[in-house]
């Protein structure tokens, strides 16, 4: 049986998430109104648009080129601590879309990555972050695949540095080989 623990610090998005959980009667999905990071604590969540979009572009990380439209305090949790406290025997998959805070989020789950080696669905927006992420995850034995947004195919890549194109943000990060991915999923893997 699968259990999903989701983290969403933006109240409006969390409300939508809760409504979807209820509308679909998902009994194995738990939503936590927190941001994820390297350690537990309190931080500031920044929203960089006027709030009229489904996606906020919000992050616990400041943006060099733009001041936030609004900021508010949020609870920050490390996934290592959360998984330990929840008593999970194994974690198989983690989806990460944290708008530039990938490195601290991954550092906060370093023990889990070592213990379980879960697959990661990861959005990477910035080239500098991609370099740091590549170094951190390569050291843990991970391989990188670009997800083709049109076909769903996986293409092996050497690093998590993207082109910056809107269809080039998402990656599968895994310890599985190309052959294991082909056997497991009915998609093209190169």
PDB file of C-alpha atoms in Angstrom:
ATOM      1  CA  UNK A   1       0.000   0.000   0.000  1.00  0.00           C
ATOM      2  CA  UNK A   2       1.196   3.469  -0.889  1.00  0.00           C
ATOM      3  CA  UNK A   3       1.091   6.448   1.451  1.00  0.00           C
ATOM      4  CA  UNK A   4       1.720   9.986   0.186  1.00  0.00           C
ATOM      5  CA  UNK A   5       3.024  12.753   2.423  1.00  0.00           C
ATOM      6  CA  UNK A   6       2.871  16.118   0.661  1.00  0.00           C
ATOM      7  CA  UNK A   7       4.235  19.482   1.769  1.00  0.00           C
ATOM      8  CA  UNK A   8       2.724  22.766   0.585  1.00  0.00           C
ATOM      9  CA  UNK A   9       3.527  26.004   2.437  1.00  0.00           C
ATOM     10  CA  UNK A  10       1.340  28.284   0.321  1.00  0.00           C
ATOM     11  CA  UNK A  11      -2.117  28.388   1.974  1.00  0.00           C
ATOM     12  CA  UNK A  12      -4.089  28.852  -1.249  1.00  0.00           C
ATOM     13  CA  UNK A  13      -2.373  25.877  -2.888  1.00  0.00           C
ATOM     14  CA  UNK A  14      -2.798  23.814   0.284  1.00  0.00           C
ATOM     15  CA  UNK A  15      -6.556  24.576   0.231  1.00  0.00           C
ATOM     16  CA  UNK A  16      -6.765  23.373  -3.384  1.00  0.00           C
ATOM     17  CA  UNK A  17      -4.765  20.284  -2.480  1.00  0.00           C
ATOM     18  CA  UNK A  18      -7.081  19.483   0.461  1.00  0.00           C
ATOM     19  CA  UNK A  19     -10.141  19.958  -1.754  1.00  0.00           C
ATOM     20  CA  UNK A  20      -8.706  17.478  -4.268  1.00  0.00           C
ATOM     21  CA  UNK A  21      -7.922  14.968  -1.525  1.00  0.00           C
ATOM     22  CA  UNK A  22     -11.519  15.196  -0.304  1.00  0.00           C
ATOM     23  CA  UNK A  23     -13.117  15.222  -3.768  1.00  0.00           C
ATOM     24  CA  UNK A  24     -11.236  12.070  -4.723  1.00  0.00           C
ATOM     25  CA  UNK A  25     -11.606  10.378  -1.314  1.00  0.00           C
ATOM     26  CA  UNK A  26      -7.864   9.789  -1.055  1.00  0.00           C
ATOM     27  CA  UNK A  27      -7.444   8.215   2.367  1.00  0.00           C
ATOM     28  CA  UNK A  28      -3.696   7.607   2.041  1.00  0.00           C
ATOM     29  CA  UNK A  29      -2.654  11.210   1.283  1.00  0.00           C
ATOM     30  CA  UNK A  30      -1.514  13.465   4.125  1.00  0.00           C
ATOM     31  CA  UNK A  31      -0.864  17.159   3.544  1.00  0.00           C
ATOM     32  CA  UNK A  32       1.483  19.195   5.721  1.00  0.00           C
ATOM     33  CA  UNK A  33       1.429  23.023   5.479  1.00  0.00           C
ATOM     34  CA  UNK A  34       5.219  23.321   5.700  1.00  0.00           C
ATOM     35  CA  UNK A  35       8.226  24.017   3.508  1.00  0.00           C
ATOM     36  CA  UNK A  36      11.060  21.464   3.320  1.00  0.00           C
ATOM     37  CA  UNK A  37      14.697  22.243   3.930  1.00  0.00           C
ATOM     38  CA  UNK A  38      17.989  21.157   5.394  1.00  0.00           C
ATOM     39  CA  UNK A  39      16.804  21.323   9.016  1.00  0.00           C
ATOM     40  CA  UNK A  40      13.722  21.996  11.098  1.00  0.00           C
ATOM     41  CA  UNK A  41      12.973  25.580  12.034  1.00  0.00           C
ATOM     42  CA  UNK A  42      11.130  28.659  10.904  1.00  0.00           C
ATOM     43  CA  UNK A  43      11.762  30.593   7.713  1.00  0.00           C
ATOM     44  CA  UNK A  44      10.181  33.108   5.368  1.00  0.00           C
ATOM     45  CA  UNK A  45       8.241  32.016   2.298  1.00  0.00           C
ATOM     46  CA  UNK A  46       8.444  34.524  -0.569  1.00  0.00           C
ATOM     47  CA  UNK A  47       5.829  34.899  -3.287  1.00  0.00           C
ATOM     48  CA  UNK A  48       7.094  36.543  -6.461  1.00  0.00           C
ATOM     49  CA  UNK A  49       3.846  37.201  -8.339  1.00  0.00           C
ATOM     50  CA  UNK A  50       0.548  38.861  -7.538  1.00  0.00           C
ATOM     51  CA  UNK A  51      -1.114  35.587  -6.579  1.00  0.00           C
ATOM     52  CA  UNK A  52      -3.379  35.349  -9.630  1.00  0.00           C
ATOM     53  CA  UNK A  53      -1.643  32.239 -10.942  1.00  0.00           C
ATOM     54  CA  UNK A  54      -2.210  28.616  -9.982  1.00  0.00           C
ATOM     55  CA  UNK A  55       1.518  28.404  -9.400  1.00  0.00           C
ATOM     56  CA  UNK A  56       3.016  30.981  -7.087  1.00  0.00           C
ATOM     57  CA  UNK A  57       6.646  30.805  -8.065  1.00  0.00           C
ATOM     58  CA  UNK A  58       7.045  30.995  -4.295  1.00  0.00           C
ATOM     59  CA  UNK A  59      10.137  29.810  -2.486  1.00  0.00           C
ATOM     60  CA  UNK A  60      12.025  29.960   0.777  1.00  0.00           C
ATOM     61  CA  UNK A  61      14.966  31.159  -1.325  1.00  0.00           C
ATOM     62  CA  UNK A  62      15.362  34.841  -2.266  1.00  0.00           C
ATOM     63  CA  UNK A  63      15.544  35.728  -5.952  1.00  0.00           C
ATOM     64  CA  UNK A  64      18.440  37.845  -7.053  1.00  0.00           C
ATOM     65  CA  UNK A  65      16.568  39.697  -9.771  1.00  0.00           C
ATOM     66  CA  UNK A  66      13.208  40.326  -8.128  1.00  0.00           C
ATOM     67  CA  UNK A  67      11.832  41.427  -4.757  1.00  0.00           C
ATOM     68  CA  UNK A  68       8.940  39.324  -3.447  1.00  0.00           C
ATOM     69  CA  UNK A  69       5.375  40.605  -3.866  1.00  0.00           C
ATOM     70  CA  UNK A  70       4.714  39.279  -0.362  1.00  0.00           C
ATOM     71  CA  UNK A  71       6.404  37.181   2.311  1.00  0.00           C
ATOM     72  CA  UNK A  72       5.178  35.330   5.368  1.00  0.00           C
ATOM     73  CA  UNK A  73       6.593  32.980   8.016  1.00  0.00           C
ATOM     74  CA  UNK A  74       6.372  29.210   7.537  1.00  0.00           C
ATOM     75  CA  UNK A  75       7.543  26.107   9.368  1.00  0.00           C
ATOM     76  CA  UNK A  76      10.528  24.383   7.750  1.00  0.00           C
ATOM     77  CA  UNK A  77      10.963  20.610   8.134  1.00  0.00           C
ATOM     78  CA  UNK A  78      13.705  18.183   7.143  1.00  0.00           C
ATOM     79  CA  UNK A  79      12.468  15.083   5.362  1.00  0.00           C
ATOM     80  CA  UNK A  80      14.963  12.927   7.294  1.00  0.00           C
ATOM     81  CA  UNK A  81      13.316  13.933  10.561  1.00  0.00           C
ATOM     82  CA  UNK A  82       9.806  13.668   9.159  1.00  0.00           C
ATOM     83  CA  UNK A  83      10.393  10.154   7.783  1.00  0.00           C
ATOM     84  CA  UNK A  84      11.978   9.051  11.048  1.00  0.00           C
ATOM     85  CA  UNK A  85       9.091  10.430  13.123  1.00  0.00           C
ATOM     86  CA  UNK A  86       6.482   8.932  10.749  1.00  0.00           C
ATOM     87  CA  UNK A  87       8.208   5.541  11.031  1.00  0.00           C
ATOM     88  CA  UNK A  88       8.388   4.852   7.305  1.00  0.00           C
ATOM     89  CA  UNK A  89      10.076   1.538   6.585  1.00  0.00           C
ATOM     90  CA  UNK A  90      10.849   2.599   3.008  1.00  0.00           C
ATOM     91  CA  UNK A  91      10.400   5.578   0.691  1.00  0.00           C
ATOM     92  CA  UNK A  92      10.303   4.753  -3.035  1.00  0.00           C
ATOM     93  CA  UNK A  93       9.597   8.077  -4.773  1.00  0.00           C
ATOM     94  CA  UNK A  94       9.976  11.777  -3.982  1.00  0.00           C
ATOM     95  CA  UNK A  95       8.710  14.615  -6.183  1.00  0.00           C
ATOM     96  CA  UNK A  96      10.476  17.929  -5.629  1.00  0.00           C
ATOM     97  CA  UNK A  97       9.324  21.296  -6.991  1.00  0.00           C
ATOM     98  CA  UNK A  98      10.692  23.885  -4.563  1.00  0.00           C
ATOM     99  CA  UNK A  99      11.638  26.764  -6.864  1.00  0.00           C
ATOM    100  CA  UNK A 100      15.378  26.993  -6.258  1.00  0.00           C
ATOM    101  CA  UNK A 101      15.510  25.365  -2.800  1.00  0.00           C
ATOM    102  CA  UNK A 102      16.397  21.904  -4.133  1.00  0.00           C
ATOM    103  CA  UNK A 103      19.880  21.756  -2.601  1.00  0.00           C
ATOM    104  CA  UNK A 104      18.766  22.457   0.998  1.00  0.00           C
ATOM    105  CA  UNK A 105      15.733  20.180   0.553  1.00  0.00           C
ATOM    106  CA  UNK A 106      17.970  17.308  -0.608  1.00  0.00           C
ATOM    107  CA  UNK A 107      20.492  17.910   2.167  1.00  0.00           C
ATOM    108  CA  UNK A 108      17.571  17.585   4.587  1.00  0.00           C
ATOM    109  CA  UNK A 109      16.882  14.091   3.230  1.00  0.00           C
ATOM    110  CA  UNK A 110      20.490  12.936   2.829  1.00  0.00           C
ATOM    111  CA  UNK A 111      20.113   9.992   5.222  1.00  0.00           C
ATOM    112  CA  UNK A 112      16.940   8.862   3.456  1.00  0.00           C
ATOM    113  CA  UNK A 113      18.675   9.045   0.073  1.00  0.00           C
ATOM    114  CA  UNK A 114      21.493   6.875   1.433  1.00  0.00           C
ATOM    115  CA  UNK A 115      19.117   4.431   3.152  1.00  0.00           C
ATOM    116  CA  UNK A 116      16.429   3.898   0.484  1.00  0.00           C
ATOM    117  CA  UNK A 117      17.768   5.436  -2.748  1.00  0.00           C
ATOM    118  CA  UNK A 118      14.288   6.607  -3.787  1.00  0.00           C
ATOM    119  CA  UNK A 119      13.625   7.761  -7.324  1.00  0.00           C
ATOM    120  CA  UNK A 120      13.328  11.551  -7.560  1.00  0.00           C
ATOM    121  CA  UNK A 121      11.145  13.585  -9.891  1.00  0.00           C
ATOM    122  CA  UNK A 122      12.910  16.904  -9.778  1.00  0.00           C
ATOM    123  CA  UNK A 123      12.316  20.325 -11.285  1.00  0.00           C
ATOM    124  CA  UNK A 124      15.561  22.253 -11.842  1.00  0.00           C
ATOM    125  CA  UNK A 125      15.280  25.891 -12.894  1.00  0.00           C
ATOM    126  CA  UNK A 126      18.777  27.344 -12.534  1.00  0.00           C
ATOM    127  CA  UNK A 127      22.104  26.268 -14.033  1.00  0.00           C
ATOM    128  CA  UNK A 128      24.073  26.988 -10.836  1.00  0.00           C
ATOM    129  CA  UNK A 129      21.646  24.861  -8.850  1.00  0.00           C
ATOM    130  CA  UNK A 130      21.978  22.130 -11.470  1.00  0.00           C
ATOM    131  CA  UNK A 131      25.740  22.012 -10.932  1.00  0.00           C
ATOM    132  CA  UNK A 132      25.372  21.686  -7.147  1.00  0.00           C
ATOM    133  CA  UNK A 133      22.590  19.110  -7.490  1.00  0.00           C
ATOM    134  CA  UNK A 134      24.611  17.050  -9.956  1.00  0.00           C
ATOM    135  CA  UNK A 135      27.582  16.937  -7.587  1.00  0.00           C
ATOM    136  CA  UNK A 136      25.475  16.082  -4.520  1.00  0.00           C
ATOM    137  CA  UNK A 137      23.400  13.359  -6.200  1.00  0.00           C
ATOM    138  CA  UNK A 138      26.241  11.843  -8.265  1.00  0.00           C
ATOM    139  CA  UNK A 139      28.121  11.231  -5.029  1.00  0.00           C
ATOM    140  CA  UNK A 140      25.108   9.199  -3.863  1.00  0.00           C
ATOM    141  CA  UNK A 141      25.111   7.009  -6.993  1.00  0.00           C
ATOM    142  CA  UNK A 142      22.268   8.662  -8.883  1.00  0.00           C
ATOM    143  CA  UNK A 143      21.833   8.880 -12.666  1.00  0.00           C
ATOM    144  CA  UNK A 144      19.988  11.659 -14.507  1.00  0.00           C
ATOM    145  CA  UNK A 145      17.315  11.538 -17.189  1.00  0.00           C
ATOM    146  CA  UNK A 146      15.596  14.411 -18.961  1.00  0.00           C
ATOM    147  CA  UNK A 147      11.848  13.881 -19.197  1.00  0.00           C
ATOM    148  CA  UNK A 148      10.609  14.710 -22.679  1.00  0.00           C
ATOM    149  CA  UNK A 149       7.498  16.794 -21.965  1.00  0.00           C
ATOM    150  CA  UNK A 150       5.810  15.807 -25.244  1.00  0.00           C
ATOM    151  CA  UNK A 151       6.463  12.079 -25.505  1.00  0.00           C
ATOM    152  CA  UNK A 152       7.228  11.151 -21.898  1.00  0.00           C
ATOM    153  CA  UNK A 153      10.459   9.493 -23.053  1.00  0.00           C
ATOM    154  CA  UNK A 154      13.509   9.540 -20.793  1.00  0.00           C
ATOM    155  CA  UNK A 155      16.857  10.664 -22.182  1.00  0.00           C
ATOM    156  CA  UNK A 156      20.039  10.056 -20.186  1.00  0.00           C
ATOM    157  CA  UNK A 157      21.944  13.258 -19.441  1.00  0.00           C
ATOM    158  CA  UNK A 158      25.279  13.820 -17.725  1.00  0.00           C
ATOM    159  CA  UNK A 159      24.106  16.537 -15.365  1.00  0.00           C
ATOM    160  CA  UNK A 160      21.081  18.370 -14.006  1.00  0.00           C
ATOM    161  CA  UNK A 161      22.051  21.621 -15.731  1.00  0.00           C
ATOM    162  CA  UNK A 162      19.220  22.398 -18.137  1.00  0.00           C
ATOM    163  CA  UNK A 163      18.860  24.704 -21.085  1.00  0.00           C
ATOM    164  CA  UNK A 164      16.419  27.027 -19.314  1.00  0.00           C
ATOM    165  CA  UNK A 165      13.700  26.256 -21.863  1.00  0.00           C
ATOM    166  CA  UNK A 166      10.231  25.802 -20.322  1.00  0.00           C
ATOM    167  CA  UNK A 167      10.072  22.180 -21.491  1.00  0.00           C
ATOM    168  CA  UNK A 168      13.509  21.373 -20.028  1.00  0.00           C
ATOM    169  CA  UNK A 169      12.965  21.661 -16.272  1.00  0.00           C
ATOM    170  CA  UNK A 170      11.917  18.152 -15.224  1.00  0.00           C
ATOM    171  CA  UNK A 171      14.259  15.267 -14.517  1.00  0.00           C
ATOM    172  CA  UNK A 172      14.057  11.712 -13.280  1.00  0.00           C
ATOM    173  CA  UNK A 173      16.940  11.092 -10.889  1.00  0.00           C
ATOM    174  CA  UNK A 174      17.428   7.422 -10.094  1.00  0.00           C
ATOM    175  CA  UNK A 175      19.889   4.694  -9.231  1.00  0.00           C
ATOM    176  CA  UNK A 176      18.218   2.412 -11.773  1.00  0.00           C
ATOM    177  CA  UNK A 177      19.966   1.518 -15.011  1.00  0.00           C
ATOM    178  CA  UNK A 178      18.546   2.255 -18.456  1.00  0.00           C
ATOM    179  CA  UNK A 179      17.641  -1.443 -18.748  1.00  0.00           C
ATOM    180  CA  UNK A 180      15.780  -1.418 -15.421  1.00  0.00           C
ATOM    181  CA  UNK A 181      13.830   1.669 -16.483  1.00  0.00           C
ATOM    182  CA  UNK A 182      12.876   0.079 -19.820  1.00  0.00           C
ATOM    183  CA  UNK A 183      11.704  -3.071 -18.023  1.00  0.00           C
ATOM    184  CA  UNK A 184       9.725  -1.144 -15.420  1.00  0.00           C
ATOM    185  CA  UNK A 185       8.058   1.512 -17.601  1.00  0.00           C
ATOM    186  CA  UNK A 186       6.498   1.183 -21.016  1.00  0.00           C
ATOM    187  CA  UNK A 187       8.331   4.245 -22.364  1.00  0.00           C
ATOM    188  CA  UNK A 188      11.336   5.009 -24.511  1.00  0.00           C
ATOM    189  CA  UNK A 189      14.596   5.338 -22.547  1.00  0.00           C
ATOM    190  CA  UNK A 190      17.814   6.389 -24.258  1.00  0.00           C
TER     191      UNK A 190
END
